[in-house]
CSV table of C-alpha atoms in Angstrom, one decimal:
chain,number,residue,atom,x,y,z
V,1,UNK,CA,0.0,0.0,0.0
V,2,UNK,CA,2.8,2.1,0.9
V,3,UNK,CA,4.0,2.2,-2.8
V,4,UNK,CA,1.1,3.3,-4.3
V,5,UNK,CA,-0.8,5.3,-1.7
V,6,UNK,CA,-0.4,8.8,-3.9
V,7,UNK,CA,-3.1,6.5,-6.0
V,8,UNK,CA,-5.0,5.0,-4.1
V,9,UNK,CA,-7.9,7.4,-3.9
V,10,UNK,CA,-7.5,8.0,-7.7
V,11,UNK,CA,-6.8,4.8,-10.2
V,12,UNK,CA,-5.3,2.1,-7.5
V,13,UNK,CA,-7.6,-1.0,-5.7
V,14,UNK,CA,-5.8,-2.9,-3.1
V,15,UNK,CA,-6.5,-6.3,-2.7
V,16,UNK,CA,-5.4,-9.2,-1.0
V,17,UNK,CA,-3.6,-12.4,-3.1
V,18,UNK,CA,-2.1,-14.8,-1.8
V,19,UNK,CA,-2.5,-14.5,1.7
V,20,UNK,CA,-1.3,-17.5,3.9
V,21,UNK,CA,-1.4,-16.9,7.8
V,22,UNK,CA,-2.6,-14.0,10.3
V,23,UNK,CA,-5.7,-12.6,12.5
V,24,UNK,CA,-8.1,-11.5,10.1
V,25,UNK,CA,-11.3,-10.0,12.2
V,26,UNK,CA,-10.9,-11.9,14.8
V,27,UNK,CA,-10.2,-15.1,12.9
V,28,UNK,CA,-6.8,-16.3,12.5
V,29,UNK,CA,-6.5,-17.7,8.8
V,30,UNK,CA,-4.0,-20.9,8.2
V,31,UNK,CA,-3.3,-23.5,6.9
V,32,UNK,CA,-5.5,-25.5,8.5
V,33,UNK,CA,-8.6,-23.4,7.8
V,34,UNK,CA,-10.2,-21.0,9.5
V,35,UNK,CA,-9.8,-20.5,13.6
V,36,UNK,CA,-11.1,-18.1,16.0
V,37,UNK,CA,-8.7,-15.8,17.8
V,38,UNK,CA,-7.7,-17.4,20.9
V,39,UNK,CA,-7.5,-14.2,22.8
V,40,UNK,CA,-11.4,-13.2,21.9
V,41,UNK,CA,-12.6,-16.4,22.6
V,42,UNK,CA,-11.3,-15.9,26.2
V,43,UNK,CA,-13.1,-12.5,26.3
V,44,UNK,CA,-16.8,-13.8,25.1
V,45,UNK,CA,-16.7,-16.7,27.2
V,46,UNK,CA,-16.4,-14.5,30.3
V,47,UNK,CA,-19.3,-12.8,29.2
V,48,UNK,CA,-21.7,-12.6,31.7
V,49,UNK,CA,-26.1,-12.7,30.3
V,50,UNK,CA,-26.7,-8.7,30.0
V,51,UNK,CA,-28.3,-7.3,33.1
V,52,UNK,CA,-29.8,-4.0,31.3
V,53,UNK,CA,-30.8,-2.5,28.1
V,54,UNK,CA,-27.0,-0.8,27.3
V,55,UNK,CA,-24.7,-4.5,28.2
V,56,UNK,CA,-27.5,-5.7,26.0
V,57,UNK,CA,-26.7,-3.2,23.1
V,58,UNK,CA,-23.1,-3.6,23.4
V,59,UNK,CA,-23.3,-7.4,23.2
V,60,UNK,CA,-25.7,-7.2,19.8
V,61,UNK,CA,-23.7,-4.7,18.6
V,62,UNK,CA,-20.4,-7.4,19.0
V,63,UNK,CA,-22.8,-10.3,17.7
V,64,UNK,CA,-23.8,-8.4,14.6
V,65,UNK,CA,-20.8,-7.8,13.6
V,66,UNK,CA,-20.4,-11.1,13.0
V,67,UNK,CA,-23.6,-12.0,11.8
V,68,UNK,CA,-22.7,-13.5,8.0
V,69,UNK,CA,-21.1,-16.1,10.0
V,70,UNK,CA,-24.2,-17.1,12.2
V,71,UNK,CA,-27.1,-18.8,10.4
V,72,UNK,CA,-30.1,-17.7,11.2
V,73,UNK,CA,-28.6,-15.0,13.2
V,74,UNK,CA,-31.8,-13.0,13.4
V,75,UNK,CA,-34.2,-15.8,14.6
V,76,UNK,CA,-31.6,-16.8,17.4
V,77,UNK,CA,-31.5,-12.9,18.6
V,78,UNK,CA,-35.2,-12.2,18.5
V,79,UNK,CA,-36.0,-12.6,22.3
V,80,UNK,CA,-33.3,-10.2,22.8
V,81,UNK,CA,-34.3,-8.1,20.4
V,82,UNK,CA,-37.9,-7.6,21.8
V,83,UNK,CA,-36.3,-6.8,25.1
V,84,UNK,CA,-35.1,-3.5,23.3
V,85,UNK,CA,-38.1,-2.4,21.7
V,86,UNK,CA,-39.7,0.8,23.7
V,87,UNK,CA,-41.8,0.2,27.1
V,88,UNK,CA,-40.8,-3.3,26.8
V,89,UNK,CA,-39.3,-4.0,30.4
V,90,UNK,CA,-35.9,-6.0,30.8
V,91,UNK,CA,-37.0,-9.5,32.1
V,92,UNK,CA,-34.6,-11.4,30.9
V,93,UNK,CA,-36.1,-15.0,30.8
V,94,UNK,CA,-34.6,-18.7,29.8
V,95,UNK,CA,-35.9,-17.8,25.8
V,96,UNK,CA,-32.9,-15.1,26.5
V,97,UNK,CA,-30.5,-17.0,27.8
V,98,UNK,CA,-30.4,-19.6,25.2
V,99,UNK,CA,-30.2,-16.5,22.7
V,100,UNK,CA,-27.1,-15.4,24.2
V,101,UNK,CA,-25.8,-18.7,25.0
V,102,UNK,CA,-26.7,-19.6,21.4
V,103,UNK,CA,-24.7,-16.5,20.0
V,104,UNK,CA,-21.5,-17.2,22.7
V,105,UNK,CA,-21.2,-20.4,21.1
V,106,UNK,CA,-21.5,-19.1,17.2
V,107,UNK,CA,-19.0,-16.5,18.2
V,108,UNK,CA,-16.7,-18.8,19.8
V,109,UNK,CA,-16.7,-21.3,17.6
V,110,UNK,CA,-15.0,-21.6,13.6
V,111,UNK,CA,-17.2,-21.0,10.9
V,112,UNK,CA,-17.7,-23.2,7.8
V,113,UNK,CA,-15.1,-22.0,6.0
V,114,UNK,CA,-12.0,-24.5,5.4
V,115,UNK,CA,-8.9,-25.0,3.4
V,116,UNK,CA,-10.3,-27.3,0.2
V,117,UNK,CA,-10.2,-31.0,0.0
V,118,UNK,CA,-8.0,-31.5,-3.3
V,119,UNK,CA,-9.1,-35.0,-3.3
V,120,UNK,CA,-13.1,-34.2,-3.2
V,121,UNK,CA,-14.9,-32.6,-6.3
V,122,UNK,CA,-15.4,-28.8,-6.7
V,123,UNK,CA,-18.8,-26.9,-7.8
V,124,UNK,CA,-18.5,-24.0,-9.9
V,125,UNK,CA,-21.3,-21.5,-8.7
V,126,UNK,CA,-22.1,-18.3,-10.7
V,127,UNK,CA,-24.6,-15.6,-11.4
V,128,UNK,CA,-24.4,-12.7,-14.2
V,129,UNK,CA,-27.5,-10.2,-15.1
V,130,UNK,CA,-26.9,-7.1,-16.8
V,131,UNK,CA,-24.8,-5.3,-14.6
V,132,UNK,CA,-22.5,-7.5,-13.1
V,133,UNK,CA,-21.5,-10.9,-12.3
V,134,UNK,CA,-19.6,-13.3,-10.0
V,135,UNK,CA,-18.5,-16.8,-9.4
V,136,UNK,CA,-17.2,-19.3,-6.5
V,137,UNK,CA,-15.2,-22.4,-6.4
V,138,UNK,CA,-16.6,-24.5,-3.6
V,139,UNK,CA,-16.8,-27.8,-1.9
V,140,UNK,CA,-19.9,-29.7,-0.3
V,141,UNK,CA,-19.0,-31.1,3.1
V,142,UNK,CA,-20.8,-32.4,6.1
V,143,UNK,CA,-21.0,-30.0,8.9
V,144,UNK,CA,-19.1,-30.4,11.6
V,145,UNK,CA,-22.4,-28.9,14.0
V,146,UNK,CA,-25.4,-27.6,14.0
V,147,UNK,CA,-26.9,-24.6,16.1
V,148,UNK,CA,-30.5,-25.2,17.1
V,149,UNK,CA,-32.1,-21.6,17.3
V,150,UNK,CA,-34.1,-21.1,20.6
V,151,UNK,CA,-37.8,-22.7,20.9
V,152,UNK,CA,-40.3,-20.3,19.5
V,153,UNK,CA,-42.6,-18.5,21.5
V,154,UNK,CA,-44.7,-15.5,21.0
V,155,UNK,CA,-44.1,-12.1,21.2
């Protein structure tokens, strides 16, 4: 970047090729795959449940950001996300708990995303309209878990 950073705002995109080891938000990237950082594992384990409306804003807001990773993020945080809404007083009951227990765990824990199989098949998929287009290489595997949202209640 340092080389051409007189461009960058003007005609130069930086990207990343070939990149082999390092923390990379929050997720150290290997050989091996994908990992979670060690050192914020430590830190959202100690989490203690939210005991108000602002530890319960700061813990979404750290959740969110890793939302892409989380399937079905928004169904496992919807009884925490009523407990927000205005009027709504902070009883934070067992559908909570297993929301943020539920999250912990998805934060703490490595996403699908690993170093390819050479020995396994690859699928090429794609899309392309009119204005742009894109493509993966990826692999079907068996997942290693599977995060049960919380039971369903009504709201």
């Amino acid at each position: 970047m340092a080389i051409f950073s007189e461009y960058l705002e003007y005609s130069v995109e930086i990207f990343m090729d070939d990149f082999s080891e390092g923390i990379v938000l929050g997720h150290k990237v290997s050989r091996k795959g994908l990992d979670v950082d060690k050192a914020k594992i430590e830190a959202i384990e100690k989490l203690p449940p939210p005991a108000n409306v602002k530890a319960l804003r700061s813990f979404l807001g750290l959740a969110g950001f890793y939302r892409r990773f989380v399937k079905d993020f928004s169904k496992i945080a919807r009884p925490l996300n009523v407990l927000l809404e205005v009027d709504r007083p902070f009883d934070f009951d067992s559908y909570c708990l297993i929301a943020f227990k539920t999250l912990k765990d998805s934060l703490t824990t490595t996403p699908i995303l690993i170093a390819p199989d050479w020995a396994k098949p690859f699928e090429m998929m794609y899309v392309a309209n009119g204005y742009a287009m894109g493509a993966v290489l990826a692999q079907k595997v068996t997942p290693r878990r599977q995060i049960t949202p919380p039971p369903r209640r009504n709201f």
